[in-house]
Amino acid sequence: TNSVKEALAGGSKVITALDYRGVEVFSAYKPMEFMGANFALVAEKELVEVLAPFQEMQRIAIIIALGIIGLLAVIALFLSRT
């Protein structure tokens, strides 16, 4: 992958890229030398998996906001009748 090529060329970054399956991933890489041999240290995690907690938090925030709006509407309706 491009991450491995860039790490072996001496680069070190955290990027979003396509992995060998064509899936978008967060890819962190850096070169590593061990006993005179060059290695590429690469860690990848699927973008969908990384963003899942944020999407769940967004759903919960929307549900809470709708609940508060509904509660305020009921209170306003009750107060307007008296």
C-alpha positions as YAML, in Angstrom:
chain: A
units: angstrom
residues:
- id: 1
  name: THR
  ca: [0.00, 0.00, 0.00]
- id: 2
  name: ASN
  ca: [1.00, 3.64, -0.23]
- id: 3
  name: SER
  ca: [1.47, 3.79, 3.55]
- id: 4
  name: VAL
  ca: [4.11, 1.05, 3.42]
- id: 5
  name: LYS
  ca: [5.87, 2.66, 0.46]
- id: 6
  name: GLU
  ca: [5.99, 6.06, 2.20]
- id: 7
  name: ALA
  ca: [7.17, 4.52, 5.50]
- id: 8
  name: LEU
  ca: [9.99, 2.66, 3.75]
- id: 9
  name: ALA
  ca: [10.94, 5.92, 2.03]
- id: 10
  name: GLY
  ca: [11.35, 7.52, 5.48]
- id: 11
  name: GLY
  ca: [7.95, 9.21, 5.90]
- id: 12
  name: SER
  ca: [5.88, 9.30, 9.06]
- id: 13
  name: LYS
  ca: [2.21, 10.43, 9.03]
- id: 14
  name: VAL
  ca: [-1.37, 9.70, 10.00]
- id: 15
  name: ILE
  ca: [-3.62, 9.82, 6.93]
- id: 16
  name: THR
  ca: [-6.86, 8.47, 5.51]
- id: 17
  name: ALA
  ca: [-6.16, 6.08, 2.66]
- id: 18
  name: LEU
  ca: [-7.49, 3.00, 0.90]
- id: 19
  name: ASP
  ca: [-6.17, -0.30, 2.17]
- id: 20
  name: TYR
  ca: [-5.44, -3.40, 0.09]
- id: 21
  name: ARG
  ca: [-9.18, -4.26, 0.00]
- id: 22
  name: GLY
  ca: [-10.19, -0.79, -1.23]
- id: 23
  name: VAL
  ca: [-11.72, 0.15, 2.16]
- id: 24
  name: GLU
  ca: [-11.08, 3.66, 3.53]
- id: 25
  name: VAL
  ca: [-8.93, 3.50, 6.68]
- id: 26
  name: PHE
  ca: [-7.01, 5.71, 9.08]
- id: 27
  name: SER
  ca: [-3.40, 4.74, 8.49]
- id: 28
  name: ALA
  ca: [-0.51, 5.63, 10.77]
- id: 29
  name: TYR
  ca: [2.98, 4.72, 9.62]
- id: 30
  name: LYS
  ca: [6.63, 5.33, 10.35]
- id: 31
  name: PRO
  ca: [9.93, 3.79, 9.36]
- id: 32
  name: MET
  ca: [11.78, 1.56, 11.79]
- id: 33
  name: GLU
  ca: [15.31, 0.22, 11.68]
- id: 34
  name: PHE
  ca: [16.19, -2.97, 13.54]
- id: 35
  name: MET
  ca: [19.59, -4.62, 13.39]
- id: 36
  name: GLY
  ca: [20.47, -2.90, 10.13]
- id: 37
  name: ALA
  ca: [17.22, -3.82, 8.35]
- id: 38
  name: ASN
  ca: [14.54, -1.29, 7.43]
- id: 39
  name: PHE
  ca: [10.96, -2.04, 8.35]
- id: 40
  name: ALA
  ca: [7.67, -0.17, 7.94]
- id: 41
  name: LEU
  ca: [5.56, 0.08, 11.09]
- id: 42
  name: VAL
  ca: [1.95, 0.50, 9.90]
- id: 43
  name: ALA
  ca: [-1.30, 0.57, 11.90]
- id: 44
  name: GLU
  ca: [-4.65, 0.79, 10.12]
- id: 45
  name: LYS
  ca: [-8.23, 0.98, 11.37]
- id: 46
  name: GLU
  ca: [-11.36, 1.22, 9.23]
- id: 47
  name: LEU
  ca: [-12.80, 4.73, 9.06]
- id: 48
  name: VAL
  ca: [-16.34, 3.41, 9.66]
- id: 49
  name: GLU
  ca: [-15.18, 1.73, 12.87]
- id: 50
  name: VAL
  ca: [-13.41, 4.87, 14.11]
- id: 51
  name: LEU
  ca: [-16.39, 7.15, 13.44]
- id: 52
  name: ALA
  ca: [-19.08, 4.79, 14.86]
- id: 53
  name: PRO
  ca: [-18.99, 6.22, 18.44]
- id: 54
  name: PHE
  ca: [-19.43, 9.76, 17.10]
- id: 55
  name: GLN
  ca: [-22.41, 8.73, 15.00]
- id: 56
  name: GLU
  ca: [-24.00, 7.02, 18.02]
- id: 57
  name: MET
  ca: [-23.41, 10.14, 20.13]
- id: 58
  name: GLN
  ca: [-25.06, 12.24, 17.40]
- id: 59
  name: ARG
  ca: [-28.15, 9.97, 17.41]
- id: 60
  name: ILE
  ca: [-28.42, 10.21, 21.20]
- id: 61
  name: ALA
  ca: [-28.08, 14.02, 21.11]
- id: 62
  name: ILE
  ca: [-30.87, 14.26, 18.51]
- id: 63
  name: ILE
  ca: [-33.18, 12.04, 20.61]
- id: 64
  name: ILE
  ca: [-32.48, 14.13, 23.74]
- id: 65
  name: ALA
  ca: [-33.06, 17.39, 21.86]
- id: 66
  name: LEU
  ca: [-36.37, 16.13, 20.45]
- id: 67
  name: GLY
  ca: [-37.42, 15.00, 23.94]
- id: 68
  name: ILE
  ca: [-36.64, 18.42, 25.41]
- id: 69
  name: ILE
  ca: [-38.51, 20.19, 22.60]
- id: 70
  name: GLY
  ca: [-41.51, 17.90, 23.14]
- id: 71
  name: LEU
  ca: [-41.46, 18.50, 26.88]
- id: 72
  name: LEU
  ca: [-41.27, 22.27, 26.38]
- id: 73
  name: ALA
  ca: [-44.15, 22.12, 23.91]
- id: 74
  name: VAL
  ca: [-46.31, 20.25, 26.43]
- id: 75
  name: ILE
  ca: [-45.42, 22.72, 29.20]
- id: 76
  name: ALA
  ca: [-46.16, 25.69, 26.91]
- id: 77
  name: LEU
  ca: [-49.49, 24.16, 25.87]
- id: 78
  name: PHE
  ca: [-50.42, 23.56, 29.51]
- id: 79
  name: LEU
  ca: [-49.47, 27.09, 30.56]
- id: 80
  name: SER
  ca: [-51.33, 28.69, 27.66]
- id: 81
  name: ARG
  ca: [-54.62, 27.02, 28.68]
- id: 82
  name: THR
  ca: [-54.58, 28.38, 32.21]
...
